[in-house]
PDB file of C-alpha atoms and ligand atoms in Angstrom:
ATOM      1  CA  UNK A 179      -0.050   0.000  -0.014  1.00 98.00           C
ATOM      2  CA  UNK A 180       1.326   3.424  -0.933  1.00 98.00           C
ATOM      3  CA  UNK A 181      -0.244   6.828   0.119  1.00 98.00           C
ATOM      4  CA  UNK A 182       1.018   9.963  -1.623  1.00 99.00           C
ATOM      5  CA  UNK A 183       0.226  13.433  -0.184  1.00 99.00           C
ATOM      6  CA  UNK A 184      -1.031  15.269  -3.268  1.00 99.00           C
ATOM      7  CA  UNK A 185      -1.655  18.395  -1.035  1.00 98.00           C
ATOM      8  CA  UNK A 186      -1.220  19.210   2.616  1.00 98.00           C
ATOM      9  CA  UNK A 187      -2.343  22.852   2.890  1.00 98.00           C
ATOM     10  CA  UNK A 188      -5.466  24.375   4.447  1.00 98.00           C
ATOM     11  CA  UNK A 189      -8.168  25.826   2.382  1.00 98.00           C
ATOM     12  CA  UNK A 190      -6.228  28.846   1.042  1.00 98.00           C
ATOM     13  CA  UNK A 191      -3.034  26.760   0.339  1.00 98.00           C
ATOM     14  CA  UNK A 192       0.474  27.855   1.198  1.00 98.00           C
ATOM     15  CA  UNK A 193       1.820  30.235   0.138  1.00 98.00           C
ATOM     16  CA  UNK A 194      -1.385  32.432   0.834  1.00 98.00           C
ATOM     17  CA  UNK A 195      -1.847  35.021  -2.006  1.00 98.00           C
ATOM     18  CA  UNK A 196      -0.094  38.245  -1.023  1.00 98.00           C
ATOM     19  CA  UNK A 197       1.356  36.986   2.344  1.00 98.00           C
ATOM     20  CA  UNK A 198       4.865  38.111   3.230  1.00 98.00           C
ATOM     21  CA  UNK A 199       5.369  35.795   6.148  1.00 98.00           C
ATOM     22  CA  UNK A 200       8.420  33.641   6.457  1.00 98.00           C
ATOM     23  CA  UNK A 201       6.583  30.467   5.541  1.00 98.00           C
ATOM     24  CA  UNK A 202       4.942  31.779   2.486  1.00 98.00           C
ATOM     25  CA  UNK A 203       8.211  33.403   1.302  1.00 98.00           C
ATOM     26  CA  UNK A 204      10.101  30.079   2.106  1.00 98.00           C
ATOM     27  CA  UNK A 205      12.320  28.428  -0.720  1.00 98.00           C
ATOM     28  CA  UNK A 206      11.879  24.926   1.025  1.00 98.00           C
ATOM     29  CA  UNK A 207       9.487  23.021  -1.298  1.00 98.00           C
ATOM     30  CA  UNK A 208       8.099  21.330   1.752  1.00 98.00           C
ATOM     31  CA  UNK A 209       6.620  24.676   2.763  1.00 98.00           C
ATOM     32  CA  UNK A 210       4.541  24.901  -0.448  1.00 98.00           C
ATOM     33  CA  UNK A 211       1.271  23.095   0.248  1.00 98.00           C
ATOM     34  CA  UNK A 212      -1.487  22.658  -2.282  1.00 98.00           C
ATOM     35  CA  UNK A 213      -5.034  22.070  -1.006  1.00 98.00           C
ATOM     36  CA  UNK A 214      -5.410  18.853   0.936  1.00 98.00           C
ATOM     37  CA  UNK A 215      -5.680  15.700  -1.096  1.00 98.00           C
ATOM     38  CA  UNK A 216      -4.050  12.215  -1.169  1.00 99.00           C
ATOM     39  CA  UNK A 217      -3.722   9.252  -3.411  1.00 98.00           C
ATOM     40  CA  UNK A 218      -3.952   5.684  -2.169  1.00 98.00           C
ATOM     41  CA  UNK A 219      -2.599   2.734  -4.292  1.00 98.00           C
ATOM     42  CA  UNK A 220      -3.643  -0.470  -2.842  1.00 98.00           C
ATOM     43  CA  UNK A 221      -4.530  -3.886  -4.150  1.00 97.00           C
ATOM     44  CA  UNK A 222      -4.094  -2.973  -7.704  1.00 97.00           C
ATOM     45  CA  UNK A 223      -6.317   0.235  -7.657  1.00 98.00           C
ATOM     46  CA  UNK A 224      -5.822   3.841  -7.156  1.00 98.00           C
ATOM     47  CA  UNK A 225      -8.156   6.059  -5.032  1.00 98.00           C
ATOM     48  CA  UNK A 226      -8.012   9.783  -4.595  1.00 98.00           C
ATOM     49  CA  UNK A 227      -9.177  11.255  -1.369  1.00 99.00           C
ATOM     50  CA  UNK A 228     -10.748  14.777  -2.007  1.00 99.00           C
ATOM     51  CA  UNK A 229     -10.647  16.874  -5.113  1.00 98.00           C
ATOM     52  CA  UNK A 230     -10.043  20.501  -4.324  1.00 98.00           C
ATOM     53  CA  UNK A 231      -9.253  23.275  -6.606  1.00 98.00           C
ATOM     54  CA  UNK A 232      -5.588  22.170  -7.188  1.00 98.00           C
ATOM     55  CA  UNK A 233      -6.744  18.689  -8.502  1.00 98.00           C
ATOM     56  CA  UNK A 234      -5.741  19.375 -12.042  1.00 98.00           C
ATOM     57  CA  UNK A 235      -2.131  20.235 -11.156  1.00 98.00           C
ATOM     58  CA  UNK A 236      -1.950  17.661  -8.490  1.00 98.00           C
ATOM     59  CA  UNK A 237      -2.813  14.887 -10.984  1.00 98.00           C
ATOM     60  CA  UNK A 238      -0.336  16.258 -13.407  1.00 98.00           C
ATOM     61  CA  UNK A 239       2.467  16.463 -10.847  1.00 98.00           C
ATOM     62  CA  UNK A 240       1.780  12.871  -9.720  1.00 98.00           C
ATOM     63  CA  UNK A 241       1.573  11.650 -13.278  1.00 98.00           C
ATOM     64  CA  UNK A 242      -1.904  10.140 -12.829  1.00 98.00           C
ATOM     65  CA  UNK A 243      -3.655   8.762 -15.930  1.00 95.00           C
ATOM     66  CA  UNK A 244      -6.200   6.407 -14.271  1.00 96.00           C
ATOM     67  CA  UNK A 245      -8.274   6.771 -11.189  1.00 98.00           C
ATOM     68  CA  UNK A 246     -10.601   3.997  -9.859  1.00 98.00           C
ATOM     69  CA  UNK A 247     -12.566   6.091  -7.434  1.00 98.00           C
ATOM     70  CA  UNK A 248     -12.586   9.463  -5.600  1.00 98.00           C
ATOM     71  CA  UNK A 249     -13.710   9.595  -1.956  1.00 99.00           C
ATOM     72  CA  UNK A 250     -14.842  12.873  -0.423  1.00 99.00           C
ATOM     73  CA  UNK A 251     -14.501  13.593   3.176  1.00 98.00           C
ATOM     74  CA  UNK A 252     -16.822  16.464   3.062  1.00 98.00           C
ATOM     75  CA  UNK A 253     -18.244  19.290   0.811  1.00 98.00           C
ATOM     76  CA  UNK A 254     -16.151  22.244   1.656  1.00 98.00           C
ATOM     77  CA  UNK A 255     -14.931  23.905  -1.506  1.00 98.00           C
ATOM     78  CA  UNK A 256     -11.255  23.123  -0.842  1.00 98.00           C
ATOM     79  CA  UNK A 257     -12.244  19.453  -0.903  1.00 98.00           C
ATOM     80  CA  UNK A 258     -14.490  19.523  -3.921  1.00 98.00           C
ATOM     81  CA  UNK A 259     -13.704  22.529  -6.026  1.00 98.00           C
ATOM     82  CA  UNK A 260     -11.589  20.699  -8.653  1.00 98.00           C
ATOM     83  CA  UNK A 261     -14.167  18.116  -9.633  1.00 98.00           C
ATOM     84  CA  UNK A 262     -14.670  19.630 -13.183  1.00 98.00           C
ATOM     85  CA  UNK A 263     -11.263  18.449 -13.939  1.00 98.00           C
ATOM     86  CA  UNK A 264     -12.175  14.688 -13.865  1.00 98.00           C
ATOM     87  CA  UNK A 265     -13.141  15.356 -17.511  1.00 97.00           C
ATOM     88  CA  UNK A 266      -9.676  14.644 -18.571  1.00 97.00           C
ATOM     89  CA  UNK A 267      -9.848  11.269 -16.745  1.00 97.00           C
ATOM     90  CA  UNK A 268     -13.221  10.582 -18.487  1.00 97.00           C
ATOM     91  CA  UNK A 269     -11.529  10.966 -21.922  1.00 95.00           C
ATOM     92  CA  UNK A 270      -8.094   9.211 -21.592  1.00 95.00           C
ATOM     93  CA  UNK A 271      -9.232   6.241 -23.565  1.00 94.00           C
ATOM     94  CA  UNK A 272     -11.505   8.081 -25.946  1.00 93.00           C
ATOM     95  CA  UNK A 273     -13.680   7.316 -27.661  1.00 94.00           C
ATOM     96  CA  UNK A 274     -14.414   5.022 -24.682  1.00 95.00           C
ATOM     97  CA  UNK A 275     -15.752   7.256 -21.959  1.00 95.00           C
ATOM     98  CA  UNK A 276     -14.779   6.318 -18.449  1.00 96.00           C
ATOM     99  CA  UNK A 277     -17.103   7.769 -15.804  1.00 97.00           C
ATOM    100  CA  UNK A 278     -15.528   8.675 -12.454  1.00 98.00           C
ATOM    101  CA  UNK A 279     -16.928   6.748  -9.482  1.00 98.00           C
ATOM    102  CA  UNK A 280     -17.451   9.317  -6.572  1.00 98.00           C
ATOM    103  CA  UNK A 281     -18.030   8.172  -3.001  1.00 99.00           C
ATOM    104  CA  UNK A 282     -19.438  10.370  -0.336  1.00 98.00           C
ATOM    105  CA  UNK A 283     -22.291  10.911   2.220  1.00 98.00           C
ATOM    106  CA  UNK A 284     -25.809  11.936   0.995  1.00 98.00           C
ATOM    107  CA  UNK A 285     -25.239  15.390   2.218  1.00 98.00           C
ATOM    108  CA  UNK A 286     -21.704  15.813   0.473  1.00 98.00           C
ATOM    109  CA  UNK A 287     -23.210  14.510  -2.845  1.00 98.00           C
ATOM    110  CA  UNK A 288     -26.017  16.920  -2.446  1.00 98.00           C
ATOM    111  CA  UNK A 289     -23.684  19.742  -2.699  1.00 98.00           C
ATOM    112  CA  UNK A 290     -21.654  18.133  -5.473  1.00 98.00           C
ATOM    113  CA  UNK A 291     -24.897  18.016  -7.464  1.00 98.00           C
ATOM    114  CA  UNK A 292     -25.854  21.564  -6.679  1.00 98.00           C
ATOM    115  CA  UNK A 293     -22.320  23.014  -7.367  1.00 98.00           C
ATOM    116  CA  UNK A 294     -21.666  20.883 -10.659  1.00 98.00           C
ATOM    117  CA  UNK A 295     -25.351  20.753 -11.630  1.00 97.00           C
ATOM    118  CA  UNK A 296     -24.598  20.719 -15.433  1.00 97.00           C
ATOM    119  CA  UNK A 297     -22.997  17.398 -14.973  1.00 98.00           C
ATOM    120  CA  UNK A 298     -26.132  15.776 -13.571  1.00 97.00           C
ATOM    121  CA  UNK A 299     -28.924  17.183 -15.651  1.00 95.00           C
ATOM    122  CA  UNK A 300     -30.865  15.121 -18.204  1.00 92.00           C
ATOM    123  CA  UNK A 301     -29.837  16.993 -21.226  1.00 93.00           C
ATOM    124  CA  UNK A 302     -25.948  17.389 -20.818  1.00 91.00           C
ATOM    125  CA  UNK A 303     -23.812  19.656 -22.657  1.00 91.00           C
ATOM    126  CA  UNK A 304     -21.297  17.599 -24.589  1.00 87.00           C
ATOM    127  CA  UNK A 305     -17.958  17.260 -22.680  1.00 90.00           C
ATOM    128  CA  UNK A 306     -19.248  17.700 -19.038  1.00 96.00           C
ATOM    129  CA  UNK A 307     -17.763  15.628 -16.307  1.00 97.00           C
ATOM    130  CA  UNK A 308     -19.077  12.084 -16.267  1.00 97.00           C
ATOM    131  CA  UNK A 309     -19.392  11.171 -12.727  1.00 98.00           C
ATOM    132  CA  UNK A 310     -21.101   8.239 -10.921  1.00 98.00           C
ATOM    133  CA  UNK A 311     -22.322   8.944  -7.612  1.00 98.00           C
ATOM    134  CA  UNK A 312     -22.077   6.414  -4.906  1.00 98.00           C
ATOM    135  CA  UNK A 313     -23.810   7.321  -1.447  1.00 98.00           C
ATOM    136  CA  UNK A 314     -21.840   5.914   1.464  1.00 98.00           C
ATOM    137  CA  UNK A 315     -23.093   5.710   5.101  1.00 98.00           C
ATOM    138  CA  UNK A 316     -20.666   6.770   7.989  1.00 98.00           C
ATOM    139  CA  UNK A 317     -21.634   3.515   9.779  1.00 98.00           C
ATOM    140  CA  UNK A 318     -21.217   1.057   6.984  1.00 98.00           C
ATOM    141  CA  UNK A 319     -17.999  -0.233   5.467  1.00 98.00           C
ATOM    142  CA  UNK A 320     -17.965  -0.431   1.700  1.00 98.00           C
ATOM    143  CA  UNK A 321     -15.916  -1.935  -1.092  1.00 98.00           C
ATOM    144  CA  UNK A 322     -14.323  -0.399  -4.124  1.00 98.00           C
ATOM    145  CA  UNK A 323     -13.179  -3.396  -6.186  1.00 97.00           C
ATOM    146  CA  UNK A 324     -10.782  -5.227  -3.945  1.00 96.00           C
ATOM    147  CA  UNK A 325     -10.347  -2.275  -1.474  1.00 97.00           C
ATOM    148  CA  UNK A 326     -12.373  -2.452   1.881  1.00 98.00           C
ATOM    149  CA  UNK A 327     -13.009   1.022   3.193  1.00 98.00           C
ATOM    150  CA  UNK A 328     -14.157   1.708   6.796  1.00 98.00           C
ATOM    151  CA  UNK A 329     -15.667   5.259   7.176  1.00 98.00           C
ATOM    152  CA  UNK A 330     -14.836   7.176  10.278  1.00 98.00           C
ATOM    153  CA  UNK A 331     -17.386   9.694  11.502  1.00 98.00           C
ATOM    154  CA  UNK A 332     -16.220  12.992  12.797  1.00 98.00           C
ATOM    155  CA  UNK A 333     -17.379  16.360  13.574  1.00 98.00           C
ATOM    156  CA  UNK A 334     -15.944  19.378  11.707  1.00 98.00           C
ATOM    157  CA  UNK A 335     -17.916  21.661  13.985  1.00 93.00           C
ATOM    158  CA  UNK A 336     -20.999  21.311  16.064  1.00 86.00           C
ATOM    159  CA  UNK A 337     -23.284  21.010  13.103  1.00 86.00           C
ATOM    160  CA  UNK A 338     -21.070  19.665  10.333  1.00 95.00           C
ATOM    161  CA  UNK A 339     -20.247  16.140   9.777  1.00 97.00           C
ATOM    162  CA  UNK A 340     -16.919  14.952   8.201  1.00 98.00           C
ATOM    163  CA  UNK A 341     -16.052  11.466   7.069  1.00 98.00           C
ATOM    164  CA  UNK A 342     -12.450   9.908   7.518  1.00 98.00           C
ATOM    165  CA  UNK A 343     -11.484   6.632   6.041  1.00 99.00           C
ATOM    166  CA  UNK A 344      -9.557   3.610   7.109  1.00 98.00           C
ATOM    167  CA  UNK A 345      -7.884   1.391   4.530  1.00 98.00           C
ATOM    168  CA  UNK A 346      -6.355  -1.700   6.123  1.00 98.00           C
ATOM    169  CA  UNK A 347      -3.681  -0.467   8.414  1.00 98.00           C
ATOM    170  CA  UNK A 348      -3.774   3.146   7.455  1.00 98.00           C
ATOM    171  CA  UNK A 349      -6.443   5.706   8.424  1.00 98.00           C
ATOM    172  CA  UNK A 350      -6.762   9.234   6.940  1.00 98.00           C
ATOM    173  CA  UNK A 351      -8.790  11.921   8.759  1.00 98.00           C
ATOM    174  CA  UNK A 352      -8.950  15.448   7.642  1.00 98.00           C
ATOM    175  CA  UNK A 353     -10.964  18.420   8.815  1.00 98.00           C
ATOM    176  CA  UNK A 354     -11.807  16.847  12.059  1.00 98.00           C
ATOM    177  CA  UNK A 355     -12.437  18.910  15.160  1.00 98.00           C
ATOM    178  CA  UNK A 356     -13.909  16.336  17.428  1.00 97.00           C
ATOM    179  CA  UNK A 357     -14.594  12.434  17.165  1.00 97.00           C
ATOM    180  CA  UNK A 358     -16.903  10.375  19.333  1.00 97.00           C
ATOM    181  CA  UNK A 359     -15.112   7.887  21.728  1.00 96.00           C
ATOM    182  CA  UNK A 360     -17.002   5.008  19.951  1.00 96.00           C
ATOM    183  CA  UNK A 361     -15.488   5.878  16.572  1.00 98.00           C
ATOM    184  CA  UNK A 362     -12.119   5.404  17.909  1.00 98.00           C
ATOM    185  CA  UNK A 363     -12.537   1.687  18.151  1.00 97.00           C
ATOM    186  CA  UNK A 364     -12.493   1.812  14.372  1.00 98.00           C
ATOM    187  CA  UNK A 365      -8.981   2.984  14.475  1.00 98.00           C
ATOM    188  CA  UNK A 366      -7.710   0.198  16.721  1.00 97.00           C
ATOM    189  CA  UNK A 367      -4.589  -1.555  15.406  1.00 97.00           C
ATOM    190  CA  UNK A 368      -3.633   0.936  12.618  1.00 98.00           C
ATOM    191  CA  UNK A 369       0.009   1.470  11.921  1.00 98.00           C
ATOM    192  CA  UNK A 370      -0.203   4.842  10.161  1.00 98.00           C
ATOM    193  CA  UNK A 371      -2.535   7.614  11.117  1.00 98.00           C
ATOM    194  CA  UNK A 372      -2.837  10.830   8.904  1.00 99.00           C
ATOM    195  CA  UNK A 373      -4.805  13.610  10.818  1.00 98.00           C
ATOM    196  CA  UNK A 374      -5.306  17.242  10.284  1.00 98.00           C
ATOM    197  CA  UNK A 375      -3.556  19.910  12.283  1.00 98.00           C
ATOM    198  CA  UNK A 376      -4.189  23.651  11.323  1.00 98.00           C
ATOM    199  CA  UNK A 377      -1.673  25.324  13.627  1.00 98.00           C
ATOM    200  CA  UNK A 378      -0.605  25.669  17.101  1.00 98.00           C
ATOM    201  CA  UNK A 379      -3.311  28.081  18.244  1.00 97.00           C
ATOM    202  CA  UNK A 380      -6.926  26.863  18.803  1.00 96.00           C
ATOM    203  CA  UNK A 381      -9.403  26.903  15.940  1.00 96.00           C
ATOM    204  CA  UNK A 382     -13.151  26.635  15.926  1.00 95.00           C
ATOM    205  CA  UNK A 383     -13.381  23.805  13.359  1.00 97.00           C
ATOM    206  CA  UNK A 384      -9.962  22.112  12.901  1.00 97.00           C
ATOM    207  CA  UNK A 385      -7.725  20.255  15.382  1.00 98.00           C
ATOM    208  CA  UNK A 386      -4.734  22.269  16.366  1.00 98.00           C
ATOM    209  CA  UNK A 387      -1.501  20.461  16.974  1.00 98.00           C
ATOM    210  CA  UNK A 388      -2.240  19.735  20.589  1.00 98.00           C
ATOM    211  CA  UNK A 389      -5.614  18.219  19.773  1.00 98.00           C
ATOM    212  CA  UNK A 390      -4.071  16.060  16.838  1.00 98.00           C
ATOM    213  CA  UNK A 391      -1.338  14.894  19.021  1.00 98.00           C
ATOM    214  CA  UNK A 392      -3.797  13.879  21.899  1.00 98.00           C
ATOM    215  CA  UNK A 393      -5.803  11.946  19.370  1.00 98.00           C
ATOM    216  CA  UNK A 394      -2.517  10.239  17.993  1.00 98.00           C
ATOM    217  CA  UNK A 395      -1.610   9.238  21.626  1.00 98.00           C
ATOM    218  CA  UNK A 396      -4.960   7.672  22.126  1.00 97.00           C
ATOM    219  CA  UNK A 397      -4.707   5.714  18.946  1.00 98.00           C
ATOM    220  CA  UNK A 398      -0.979   4.841  19.327  1.00 98.00           C
ATOM    221  CA  UNK A 399      -0.074   4.189  15.752  1.00 98.00           C
ATOM    222  CA  UNK A 400       3.472   3.426  14.730  1.00 98.00           C
ATOM    223  CA  UNK A 401       3.642   6.614  12.734  1.00 98.00           C
ATOM    224  CA  UNK A 402       1.602   9.726  12.380  1.00 98.00           C
ATOM    225  CA  UNK A 403       1.475  12.487   9.808  1.00 98.00           C
ATOM    226  CA  UNK A 404      -0.224  15.934  10.076  1.00 98.00           C
ATOM    227  CA  UNK A 405      -1.801  17.489   7.079  1.00 98.00           C
ATOM    228  CA  UNK A 406      -4.277  20.306   6.219  1.00 98.00           C
ATOM    229  CA  UNK A 407      -1.864  22.810   7.638  1.00 98.00           C
ATOM    230  CA  UNK A 408      -1.952  26.747   7.454  1.00 98.00           C
ATOM    231  CA  UNK A 409       1.021  28.913   7.150  1.00 98.00           C
ATOM    232  CA  UNK A 410       0.818  29.582  10.895  1.00 98.00           C
ATOM    233  CA  UNK A 411       2.174  26.032  11.339  1.00 98.00           C
ATOM    234  CA  UNK A 412       5.670  27.515  10.758  1.00 98.00           C
ATOM    235  CA  UNK A 413       8.372  26.253   8.341  1.00 98.00           C
ATOM    236  CA  UNK A 414       8.683  22.615   8.044  1.00 98.00           C
ATOM    237  CA  UNK A 415      12.402  22.610   9.041  1.00 98.00           C
ATOM    238  CA  UNK A 416      11.704  24.472  12.274  1.00 98.00           C
ATOM    239  CA  UNK A 417       8.224  23.005  13.279  1.00 98.00           C
ATOM    240  CA  UNK A 418       9.038  19.341  12.423  1.00 96.00           C
ATOM    241  CA  UNK A 419      11.685  18.810  15.214  1.00 97.00           C
ATOM    242  CA  UNK A 420       9.361  20.333  17.787  1.00 96.00           C
ATOM    243  CA  UNK A 421       6.826  17.503  17.415  1.00 98.00           C
ATOM    244  CA  UNK A 422       6.688  14.289  19.629  1.00 97.00           C
ATOM    245  CA  UNK A 423       8.552  11.294  18.326  1.00 96.00           C
ATOM    246  CA  UNK A 424       6.629   9.376  15.502  1.00 97.00           C
ATOM    247  CA  UNK A 425       4.730  12.491  14.553  1.00 98.00           C
ATOM    248  CA  UNK A 426       5.797  14.185  11.410  1.00 98.00           C
ATOM    249  CA  UNK A 427       4.457  17.074   9.191  1.00 98.00           C
ATOM    250  CA  UNK A 428       3.486  15.685   5.916  1.00 98.00           C
ATOM    251  CA  UNK A 429       4.495  17.653   2.827  1.00 98.00           C
ATOM    252  CA  UNK A 430       3.241  17.577  -0.803  1.00 98.00           C
ATOM    253  CA  UNK A 431       4.448  14.332  -2.691  1.00 98.00           C
ATOM    254  CA  UNK A 432       5.569  12.673   0.429  1.00 98.00           C
ATOM    255  CA  UNK A 433       4.929   8.955  -0.086  1.00 98.00           C
ATOM    256  CA  UNK A 434       4.401   6.559   2.610  1.00 98.00           C
ATOM    257  CA  UNK A 435       4.592   2.761   2.011  1.00 98.00           C
ATOM    258  CA  UNK A 436       3.433   0.050   4.250  1.00 96.00           C
ATOM    259  CA  UNK A 437       2.803  -3.737   4.002  1.00 93.00           C
ATOM    260  CA  UNK A 438      -0.619  -4.898   3.340  1.00 82.00           C
TER     261      UNK A 438
HETATM  262 ZN1   ZN B 611     -10.505  21.675   4.423  1.00 61.38          ZN
HETATM  263 ZN1   ZN B 612       2.025  33.474   5.190  1.00 61.38          ZN
HETATM  264 ZN1   ZN B 613     -13.600  21.766   5.721  1.00 61.38          ZN
END
């Protein structure tokens, strides 16, 4: 199993347009963060988690030609804004059209249908994205071909649900602010945990570093990676060494491999 971080930045990305801070001005490529997304290659298939506004460049950068499914964690724009670009994937084997399979909760798919309404109308304009919608429930594991996926329910804020995913010994959670104790059981025995951490200071709707580390300590994976980071996280080279052992900042195009 291989996970590639396609993007590790929060909703504005890093650098932030117009920002003069040390992180946004850094020359270190690990400080340049596209919107949060990841690619999982497992059991012969390739899945993308989240499709934000940087999707096009992310797929070009990772040299992706085929995608077997896209999973969405929630409907915020930084996670769905690039869905129009699946058109290119639809047409890689033209004249055969390959629809993209999209997996998300009913609520998230509702927003996808609203924001990309032209892709779901009866009389479509030629060349619009071809997307097959698959409604998932946060309480029911599902299969994508040979891949068995366990959804993890979380709260982005009091009234907003978000979905994480467990694939074998790896779990990927982003845009979490809280998680119910009973959901933690689904994370038992994982080796790698990817979890969002926005910055050191508190935030209303995202874990900060302290909250992410406290979750990591509860789950006790062998390794943990932080993602969905703002420029307020500091530079990679300075912040990384301040983290507890076994916890690292992810960065764009970092690859993690594990046996499964
Ligand atoms: Zn986000
Ligand atoms: Zn900045
Ligand atoms: Zn969000």
